[in-house]
Tab-separated table of C-alpha atoms in Angstrom:
chain	number	residue	atom	x	y	z
A	130	MET	CA	42.010	-28.674	44.145
A	131	ALA	CA	39.672	-27.001	46.317
A	132	GLY	CA	35.830	-27.230	45.755
A	133	VAL	CA	35.041	-22.982	44.134
A	134	SER	CA	30.930	-24.014	43.381
A	135	LEU	CA	28.345	-25.562	44.341
A	136	LYS	CA	26.920	-27.385	40.791
A	137	CYS	CA	22.970	-28.551	40.651
A	138	GLY	CA	23.101	-32.411	39.803
A	139	ASP	CA	19.771	-31.666	38.461
A	140	CYS	CA	20.084	-28.756	35.541
A	141	GLY	CA	24.168	-28.418	35.664
A	142	ALA	CA	23.976	-25.189	37.518
A	143	LEU	CA	26.677	-23.777	38.483
A	144	LEU	CA	26.318	-21.695	41.969
A	145	LYS	CA	28.766	-18.889	43.942
A	146	SER	CA	27.563	-20.009	47.594
A	147	VAL	CA	25.370	-22.482	49.354
A	148	GLN	CA	22.500	-19.438	49.653
A	149	GLU	CA	22.692	-19.089	46.061
A	150	ALA	CA	22.530	-23.027	46.218
A	151	GLN	CA	19.744	-22.897	49.122
A	152	ASP	CA	18.052	-20.083	46.341
A	153	HIS	CA	18.471	-22.220	43.871
A	154	ALA	CA	16.457	-24.784	45.582
A	155	ASP	CA	13.435	-22.891	46.189
A	156	LEU	CA	12.962	-21.697	42.754
A	157	THR	CA	13.337	-25.288	40.860
A	158	SER	CA	12.498	-28.413	43.352
A	159	HIS	CA	16.502	-29.389	42.373
A	160	SER	CA	18.147	-31.219	45.988
A	161	ASN	CA	21.723	-32.497	43.912
A	162	PHE	CA	24.396	-30.524	45.193
A	163	SER	CA	28.209	-31.316	45.151
A	164	GLU	CA	30.979	-29.830	45.181
A	165	SER	CA	33.007	-28.855	41.737
A	166	THR	CA	36.212	-27.070	41.197
A	167	GLU	CA	34.350	-25.673	37.928
A	168	PRO	CA	34.374	-21.819	38.654
A	169	VAL	CA	31.580	-19.919	37.782
A	170	LEU	CA	32.403	-17.272	34.982
A	171	ASN	CA	32.291	-13.967	35.347
A	172	LEU	CA	32.114	-11.724	32.010
A	173	VAL	CA	31.133	-8.459	32.578
A	174	CYS	CA	29.833	-6.502	29.317
A	175	SER	CA	32.307	-4.254	28.192
A	176	THR	CA	30.052	-1.558	26.742
A	177	CYS	CA	26.640	-1.465	29.417
A	178	GLY	CA	29.098	-3.049	32.762
A	179	LYS	CA	25.659	-6.315	32.591
A	180	PRO	CA	27.499	-9.743	34.778
A	181	CYS	CA	27.013	-12.921	32.847
A	182	ARG	CA	28.248	-15.960	34.465
A	183	SER	CA	27.964	-18.648	31.472
A	184	LYS	CA	28.567	-18.951	28.202
A	185	THR	CA	25.225	-19.126	27.202
A	186	GLU	CA	24.144	-16.161	28.488
A	187	SER	CA	26.591	-14.120	27.601
A	188	ASP	CA	25.885	-15.200	24.243
A	189	LEU	CA	22.605	-14.363	24.314
A	190	HIS	CA	22.970	-10.634	25.627
A	191	THR	CA	24.880	-9.963	22.385
A	192	LYS	CA	21.985	-11.142	20.271
A	193	ARG	CA	20.413	-9.077	22.531
A	194	THR	CA	21.774	-5.938	22.490
A	195	GLY	CA	24.958	-6.093	19.802
A	196	HIS	CA	27.742	-5.937	22.393
A	197	THR	CA	30.661	-8.023	22.331
A	198	GLU	CA	32.625	-7.067	24.059
A	199	PHE	CA	33.417	-9.276	27.845
A	200	ALA	CA	35.944	-8.775	30.570
A	201	ASP	CA	36.743	-11.745	31.903
A	202	LYS	CA	36.990	-11.566	35.581
A	203	THR	CA	36.424	-14.964	36.645
A	204	SER	CA	40.092	-15.693	38.421
A	205	GLU	CA	39.034	-12.708	41.054
A	206	ALA	CA	35.350	-14.186	42.304
A	207	ALA	CA	37.109	-17.895	41.700
A	208	LYS	CA	37.944	-18.655	46.348
A	209	PRO	CA	37.350	-22.207	47.540
A	210	ILE	CA	33.341	-22.091	48.903
A	211	SER	CA	32.717	-22.182	52.043
A	212	LEU	CA	30.198	-24.912	53.040
A	213	GLU	CA	29.383	-24.166	56.795
A	214	VAL	CA	27.622	-20.488	55.723
A	215	PRO	CA	23.942	-21.369	57.072
A	216	LYS	CA	21.302	-21.686	55.035
A	217	ALA	CA	19.042	-20.160	57.403
A	218	ALA	CA	18.950	-16.006	58.380
A	219	ALA	CA	18.274	-16.606	61.923
A	220	GLU	CA	22.241	-15.263	62.771
A	221	THR	CA	22.801	-12.813	65.041
A	222	ASP	CA	25.045	-10.218	64.167
A	223	ASP	CA	27.803	-11.636	65.698
A	224	ASP	CA	27.121	-14.338	64.045
A	225	MET	CA	27.535	-12.902	60.624
A	226	ASP	CA	30.576	-10.419	61.508
A	227	ALA	CA	31.955	-14.444	62.411
A	228	SER	CA	30.948	-15.222	58.922
A	229	SER	CA	32.416	-13.154	56.421
A	230	SER	CA	35.694	-13.271	59.014
A	231	SER	CA	35.375	-16.460	57.810
A	232	LYS	CA	35.053	-16.947	54.235
A	233	PRO	CA	36.950	-13.917	51.428
A	234	GLU	CA	33.608	-12.567	49.633
A	235	GLU	CA	29.799	-12.669	51.105
A	236	MET	CA	27.143	-12.129	48.395
A	237	VAL	CA	24.318	-10.517	50.383
A	238	VAL	CA	20.437	-9.186	48.389
A	239	PRO	CA	21.107	-5.291	47.062
A	240	GLU	CA	18.911	-2.455	48.158
A	241	VAL	CA	16.085	-1.513	45.334
A	242	ASP	CA	13.752	0.941	47.049
A	243	LYS	CA	10.464	0.143	48.102
A	244	LYS	CA	7.312	1.275	46.678
A	245	LEU	CA	9.565	1.101	43.812
A	246	LEU	CA	9.214	-3.392	44.620
A	247	GLU	CA	5.441	-2.570	45.831
A	248	GLU	CA	4.640	-1.214	42.453
A	249	LEU	CA	6.020	-4.042	40.079
A	250	GLU	CA	4.952	-6.641	42.958
A	251	ALA	CA	1.140	-4.891	42.231
A	252	MET	CA	1.283	-5.196	38.963
A	253	GLY	CA	2.650	-8.476	39.006
A	254	PHE	CA	5.999	-9.509	38.221
A	255	PRO	CA	7.823	-11.084	40.579
A	256	THR	CA	9.750	-9.732	43.815
A	257	ALA	CA	12.746	-11.404	42.701
A	258	ARG	CA	12.284	-10.000	38.606
A	259	ALA	CA	11.633	-7.132	39.894
A	260	THR	CA	14.076	-6.367	42.641
A	261	ARG	CA	16.464	-7.209	39.682
A	262	ALA	CA	15.295	-4.926	36.967
A	263	LEU	CA	15.380	-2.427	39.741
A	264	HIS	CA	18.958	-3.027	40.610
A	265	TYR	CA	19.958	-3.399	36.770
A	266	SER	CA	17.407	0.052	36.314
A	267	GLY	CA	19.928	2.250	38.507
A	268	ASN	CA	16.730	1.810	41.282
A	269	GLY	CA	15.944	5.123	39.640
A	270	SER	CA	12.269	5.272	38.004
A	271	LEU	CA	9.529	2.662	37.500
A	272	GLU	CA	9.248	3.108	33.973
A	273	ALA	CA	13.044	2.505	33.793
A	274	ALA	CA	12.581	-0.705	35.475
A	275	VAL	CA	10.216	-2.114	33.621
A	276	ASN	CA	11.677	-0.700	30.241
A	277	TRP	CA	14.359	-3.831	31.471
A	278	VAL	CA	12.473	-6.163	31.848
A	279	VAL	CA	10.476	-6.121	28.298
A	280	GLU	CA	14.315	-5.728	26.996
A	281	HIS	CA	15.659	-8.489	29.687
A	282	GLU	CA	12.824	-10.819	29.609
A	283	ASN	CA	14.603	-13.702	27.684
A	284	ASP	CA	17.524	-14.173	29.729
A	285	SER	CA	18.606	-17.532	32.544
A	286	ASP	CA	18.067	-16.071	35.164
A	287	ILE	CA	15.124	-13.096	35.127
A	288	ASP	CA	13.418	-15.224	37.668
A	289	LEU	CA	17.317	-15.359	40.408
A	290	MET	CA	17.769	-12.695	43.180
A	291	PRO	CA	20.449	-10.598	42.470
A	292	LEU	CA	23.177	-10.945	45.287
A	293	VAL	CA	26.258	-8.158	45.709
A	294	SER	CA	29.476	-8.918	47.976
A	295	VAL	CA	29.044	-6.885	50.901
A	296	ASN	CA	32.315	-5.642	50.293
A	297	SER	CA	31.752	-3.158	46.964
A	298	GLU	CA	29.565	0.164	47.061
A	299	VAL	CA	25.937	-0.188	46.461
A	300	GLU	CA	24.590	3.340	45.175
A	301	ALA	CA	21.543	4.548	47.342
A	302	PRO	CA	18.565	4.448	46.332
A	303	LYS	CA	17.063	7.398	43.909
A	304	PRO	CA	14.099	9.144	46.158
A	305	SER	CA	11.027	7.412	43.800
A	306	LEU	CA	8.892	9.603	42.172
A	307	THR	CA	5.914	12.573	44.002
A	308	PRO	CA	2.011	11.110	43.220
A	309	GLU	CA	2.844	14.729	40.962
A	310	GLU	CA	5.235	13.461	39.595
A	311	VAL	CA	4.078	10.163	38.408
A	312	ARG	CA	1.449	11.551	37.287
A	313	ILE	CA	2.405	13.965	35.094
A	314	LYS	CA	5.233	11.143	33.372
A	315	ALA	CA	1.667	9.268	33.009
A	316	GLN	CA	0.073	12.354	31.061
A	317	GLU	CA	3.021	11.536	28.689
A	318	LEU	CA	3.685	8.995	28.082
A	319	ARG	CA	-0.313	8.995	27.327
A	320	GLU	CA	0.657	11.742	25.239
A	321	ARG	CA	3.364	10.182	22.885
A	322	ALA	CA	1.278	6.913	23.033
A	323	ARG	CA	-1.557	9.254	21.256
A	324	LYS	CA	0.187	10.944	18.685
A	325	LYS	CA	2.097	7.679	17.457
A	326	LYS	CA	-1.012	6.149	16.964
A	327	GLU	CA	-2.587	9.302	14.934
A	328	GLU	CA	0.628	9.171	12.976
A	329	GLU	CA	0.339	4.847	13.082
A	330	GLU	CA	-2.604	5.752	11.277
A	331	LYS	CA	-2.017	9.130	9.333
A	332	ARG	CA	0.031	6.567	7.502
A	333	MET	CA	-1.789	3.970	7.051
A	334	GLU	CA	-4.792	6.246	5.418
A	335	ARG	CA	-1.966	7.619	3.376
A	336	GLU	CA	-0.699	3.862	2.453
A	337	LYS	CA	-4.728	3.015	1.867
A	338	GLU	CA	-5.275	5.775	0.124
A	339	LYS	CA	-2.192	5.561	-2.796
A	340	GLU	CA	-4.074	1.543	-3.374
A	341	ARG	CA	-6.956	2.618	-4.022
A	342	ILE	CA	-4.952	5.259	-6.801
A	343	ARG	CA	-3.898	2.560	-7.770
A	344	VAL	CA	-6.200	-0.274	-8.090
A	345	GLY	CA	-8.562	2.439	-10.033
A	346	LYS	CA	-5.660	2.637	-12.688
A	347	GLU	CA	-5.169	-0.705	-12.957
A	348	LEU	CA	-8.820	-1.025	-12.832
A	349	LEU	CA	-8.921	1.878	-16.310
A	350	GLU	CA	-6.506	0.236	-17.649
A	351	ALA	CA	-7.925	-3.226	-17.333
A	352	LYS	CA	-11.404	-2.317	-18.814
A	353	ARG	CA	-8.939	0.681	-21.903
A	354	ILE	CA	-6.579	-2.597	-22.953
A	355	GLU	CA	-10.385	-4.662	-23.124
A	356	GLU	CA	-11.818	-2.153	-25.249
A	357	GLU	CA	-8.851	-2.238	-27.346
A	358	ASN	CA	-9.012	-6.435	-27.714
A	359	GLU	CA	-13.146	-6.102	-28.882
A	360	ARG	CA	-12.507	-3.702	-30.982
A	361	LYS	CA	-9.299	-5.188	-32.622
A	362	ARG	CA	-11.457	-9.019	-32.282
A	363	ILE	CA	-15.104	-7.204	-34.850
A	364	MET	CA	-12.717	-5.914	-37.049
A	365	ALA	CA	-11.088	-9.330	-37.444
A	366	LEU	CA	-14.420	-10.728	-37.438
A	367	ARG	CA	-15.436	-8.559	-40.057
A	368	LYS	CA	-12.428	-8.490	-42.137
A	369	ALA	CA	-12.622	-12.988	-41.836
A	370	GLU	CA	-16.387	-12.654	-42.789
A	371	LYS	CA	-14.595	-9.735	-46.183
A	372	GLU	CA	-12.329	-12.489	-47.326
A	373	GLU	CA	-14.845	-15.710	-46.678
A	374	GLU	CA	-17.603	-13.067	-48.770
A	375	LYS	CA	-14.614	-12.502	-51.981
A	376	ARG	CA	-13.868	-16.616	-51.344
A	377	ALA	CA	-17.136	-17.633	-51.971
A	378	ARG	CA	-17.494	-15.445	-55.148
A	379	GLU	CA	-14.846	-16.473	-56.819
A	380	LYS	CA	-15.362	-20.654	-55.705
A	381	ILE	CA	-18.917	-18.932	-58.010
A	382	ARG	CA	-17.199	-17.438	-61.278
A	383	GLN	CA	-15.089	-20.944	-61.465
A	384	LYS	CA	-18.654	-22.574	-61.135
A	385	LEU	CA	-19.595	-20.090	-63.707
A	386	GLU	CA	-17.234	-20.442	-66.111
A	387	GLU	CA	-16.905	-24.616	-65.892
A	388	ASP	CA	-20.091	-24.511	-66.885
A	389	LYS	CA	-20.214	-22.305	-69.617
A	390	ALA	CA	-16.848	-23.865	-71.213
A	391	GLU	CA	-18.563	-27.900	-70.822
A	392	ARG	CA	-21.706	-26.361	-72.664
A	393	ARG	CA	-19.720	-25.240	-75.470
A	394	ARG	CA	-17.723	-28.801	-75.158
A	395	LYS	CA	-21.331	-30.300	-75.628
A	396	LEU	CA	-22.206	-27.454	-78.458
A	397	GLY	CA	-18.348	-28.686	-80.268
A	398	LEU	CA	-17.232	-25.067	-79.982
A	399	PRO	CA	-13.981	-25.062	-79.900
A	400	PRO	CA	-12.437	-23.006	-76.240
A	401	GLU	CA	-13.158	-19.825	-75.590
A	402	ASP	CA	-9.622	-18.090	-76.302
A	403	PRO	CA	-8.900	-16.221	-72.841
A	404	SER	CA	-7.420	-13.324	-74.915
A	405	ALA	CA	-10.128	-12.661	-76.838
A	406	ALA	CA	-10.611	-8.978	-76.124
A	407	LYS	CA	-13.959	-9.217	-74.477
A	408	PRO	CA	-16.958	-6.876	-75.910
A	409	SER	CA	-17.227	-3.863	-74.377
A	410	ALA	CA	-20.001	-3.240	-72.564
A	411	PRO	CA	-23.341	-0.061	-73.881
A	412	VAL	CA	-22.553	2.730	-71.739
A	413	VAL	CA	-26.067	3.346	-69.774
A	414	GLU	CA	-26.781	7.166	-69.812
A	415	GLU	CA	-27.051	7.550	-65.652
A	416	LYS	CA	-30.772	8.837	-65.639
A	417	LYS	CA	-30.470	11.433	-62.617
A	418	SER	CA	-33.646	10.783	-59.900
A	419	MET	CA	-36.698	12.542	-59.804
A	420	LEU	CA	-36.377	11.932	-56.309
A	421	PRO	CA	-35.681	14.958	-54.704
A	422	VAL	CA	-32.697	14.335	-52.614
A	423	ARG	CA	-33.448	14.180	-48.354
A	424	PRO	CA	-31.161	17.044	-46.049
A	425	ALA	CA	-29.292	15.753	-43.539
A	426	THR	CA	-30.884	16.100	-40.008
A	427	LYS	CA	-29.871	18.503	-37.084
A	428	THR	CA	-29.366	14.841	-34.706
A	429	GLU	CA	-26.424	13.531	-37.883
A	430	GLN	CA	-24.875	16.750	-38.639
A	431	MET	CA	-24.559	16.308	-35.054
A	432	ARG	CA	-23.416	12.994	-35.085
A	433	GLU	CA	-20.914	13.771	-38.472
A	434	CYS	CA	-18.470	16.002	-36.508
A	435	LEU	CA	-18.452	14.669	-33.459
A	436	ARG	CA	-17.003	11.501	-35.621
A	437	SER	CA	-15.061	14.272	-37.660
A	438	LEU	CA	-13.575	15.812	-34.223
A	439	LYS	CA	-12.424	11.852	-33.369
A	440	HIS	CA	-10.793	11.044	-36.658
A	441	ASN	CA	-9.009	14.600	-36.810
A	442	HIS	CA	-7.236	13.277	-33.689
A	443	LYS	CA	-7.596	10.038	-33.361
A	444	ASP	CA	-3.924	9.657	-31.855
A	445	ASP	CA	-4.720	11.844	-28.667
A	446	ASP	CA	-8.381	10.057	-27.190
A	447	ALA	CA	-7.920	11.425	-23.680
A	448	ARG	CA	-8.385	14.786	-25.503
A	449	VAL	CA	-11.309	13.513	-27.581
A	450	LYS	CA	-13.006	12.036	-24.710
A	451	ARG	CA	-12.243	15.187	-22.180
A	452	ALA	CA	-13.474	17.343	-25.360
A	453	PHE	CA	-16.807	15.118	-25.901
A	454	GLN	CA	-17.418	15.153	-21.893
A	455	THR	CA	-16.675	19.548	-21.526
A	456	LEU	CA	-19.617	19.415	-24.399
A	457	LEU	CA	-21.816	17.289	-22.532
A	458	THR	CA	-21.150	20.105	-19.505
A	459	TYR	CA	-21.379	23.077	-21.808
A	460	VAL	CA	-24.989	21.326	-23.275
A	461	GLY	CA	-26.624	20.187	-19.991
A	462	ASN	CA	-25.549	23.792	-18.246
A	463	ALA	CA	-27.758	25.476	-21.300
A	464	ALA	CA	-30.240	23.325	-21.543
A	465	LYS	CA	-30.584	22.926	-16.811
A	466	ASN	CA	-30.251	26.047	-16.082
A	467	SER	CA	-32.179	28.210	-19.212
A	468	ASN	CA	-32.974	31.628	-17.310
A	469	GLU	CA	-29.660	32.074	-16.702
A	470	GLU	CA	-27.030	33.914	-18.881
A	471	LYS	CA	-23.688	33.255	-17.832
A	472	PHE	CA	-24.668	29.493	-18.678
A	473	ARG	CA	-25.634	30.183	-22.041
A	474	LYS	CA	-22.221	32.214	-22.992
A	475	ILE	CA	-18.714	30.970	-23.437
A	476	ARG	CA	-15.443	32.381	-23.723
A	477	LEU	CA	-13.807	31.804	-27.043
A	478	THR	CA	-10.388	32.760	-25.531
A	479	ASN	CA	-10.778	31.516	-22.358
A	480	PRO	CA	-7.420	29.167	-22.086
A	481	SER	CA	-9.021	26.217	-20.184
A	482	PHE	CA	-12.096	26.655	-22.798
A	483	GLN	CA	-9.428	26.690	-25.843
A	484	GLU	CA	-7.208	23.581	-24.452
A	485	ARG	CA	-10.162	21.294	-23.740
A	486	VAL	CA	-12.985	22.047	-26.894
A	487	GLY	CA	-11.637	25.732	-28.563
A	488	GLY	CA	-7.974	24.084	-29.812
A	489	LEU	CA	-9.840	20.427	-31.189
A	490	ARG	CA	-11.203	20.855	-34.892
A	491	GLY	CA	-14.814	20.228	-34.969
A	492	GLY	CA	-15.784	21.882	-31.202
A	493	ILE	CA	-16.781	25.219	-31.967
A	494	GLU	CA	-19.408	22.928	-34.846
A	495	PHE	CA	-20.880	21.387	-32.080
A	496	LEU	CA	-21.546	23.863	-30.745
A	497	GLU	CA	-22.607	26.241	-33.181
A	498	LEU	CA	-24.961	23.074	-34.161
A	499	CYS	CA	-26.682	23.691	-30.733
A	500	GLY	CA	-27.576	26.937	-31.111
A	501	PHE	CA	-24.343	28.781	-29.596
A	502	GLU	CA	-23.205	32.126	-31.672
A	503	LYS	CA	-20.348	33.979	-31.809
A	504	ILE	CA	-20.627	37.739	-31.327
A	505	GLU	CA	-18.935	40.468	-29.748
A	506	GLY	CA	-16.171	40.067	-32.857
A	507	GLY	CA	-16.011	36.644	-32.430
A	508	GLU	CA	-15.024	37.238	-28.921
A	509	PHE	CA	-18.325	35.137	-27.242
A	510	LEU	CA	-20.069	32.004	-27.932
A	511	PHE	CA	-24.294	33.085	-27.175
A	512	LEU	CA	-27.063	31.318	-27.057
A	513	PRO	CA	-30.397	33.333	-27.091
A	514	LYS	CA	-32.877	32.777	-24.420
A	515	ASP	CA	-35.264	32.326	-27.564
A	516	LYS	CA	-33.473	29.977	-29.553
A	517	VAL	CA	-33.012	27.702	-26.601
A	518	ASP	CA	-34.375	24.430	-28.094
A	519	MET	CA	-34.709	20.766	-26.218
A	520	ALA	CA	-35.348	19.192	-28.355
A	521	VAL	CA	-31.464	19.940	-30.359
A	522	LEU	CA	-30.157	20.513	-26.332
A	523	ASN	CA	-31.414	17.206	-25.434
A	524	SER	CA	-30.323	15.374	-29.204
A	525	ALA	CA	-26.894	16.923	-28.986
A	526	GLY	CA	-26.704	15.693	-24.930
A	527	SER	CA	-27.980	12.037	-26.314
A	528	GLU	CA	-25.230	11.811	-29.118
A	529	LEU	CA	-22.105	13.158	-26.154
A	530	ASN	CA	-23.290	10.739	-24.072
A	531	SER	CA	-23.003	7.532	-27.217
A	532	ALA	CA	-19.411	9.499	-28.080
A	533	ILE	CA	-18.443	9.029	-24.362
A	534	ASN	CA	-19.239	5.294	-24.082
A	535	ASN	CA	-19.014	3.944	-27.292
A	536	PRO	CA	-15.936	2.457	-27.786
A	537	PHE	CA	-15.870	1.915	-31.495
A	538	PHE	CA	-17.618	5.066	-32.166
A	539	GLY	CA	-15.628	6.898	-35.236
A	540	VAL	CA	-14.126	3.626	-35.683
A	541	LEU	CA	-16.024	3.036	-38.974
């Protein structure tokens, strides 16, 4: 059987013609070629029309694009190879015509847009790669050629000069873009890249904000758990101390009983009958103290009011803490802006006030301890200017700060 291809003895590549063998030798410096009866595969992708010269190339194309259907046209191109084709391109037109008539098919480099080719070469692409990109991208635009190079940069034949049959119809190259069109296209690409970058930055900012909120919540929850564990630890420690004290008293009582029984034994007395009734202790008339009882101070009344508020709503710690913070805001505004009436007047029917303070038992009582009075039929709480006592307001602020920051406030 006549040879239908040339096989490179160095890498095993199959080549369709002497010209391809010469190009292959120029690119790889391989020089060991022999005639082979194995035809060069011609697998054409049914989806995009890309020709593949080997099974490996078709597998790479499938992996990259997902196209799996290929038409095997190897038999159409598997014709005896001519070894008489000159390797140099110094033929006359008559010699070329005679050569074309002596072989069934001749492969040549396809015509591409020279301006686009020069632009691609100026960008650093090799001539063979730039020519292949322009040919397979439709020879239409610089952007399409660059995109083709990016998509096919892993192809094994990316740097091989493309070859087409002289008998096949070659599509005329489309006119290149004018400088103005190139400028407008470049501006569109820059604007598209800018918008994409802005969208990515906004997305990253949203992700960072979500992460910050999540970390903040985790820190607050960890702090709350730590405070709760500390409170439980202190309660358990106090309980253990009480149990230890109780056991110590019981030991002392037993020791006294044993000493008493020992003394009775030494004196020859019978053991004490535990069932015998003990003489009742004489009733001691309680003497009334003649010392005057010190009345509770304003600060103590405030502290007790806040304790009662927390105890009455112990099942809703968040609402109690918000009430303390709201009361601290009212007291602070009254102390800092005592000359402005709006900071010393509170509408009791205000929904926000009712939800935060008025609806909790003890909230309004605390404000009354600070000097606020109900006026206009109980519609407002008002602190008269002549009754602003900075010492009382400062004490109220201190008690509220303690109630907010002390995790054990109101527990005992």
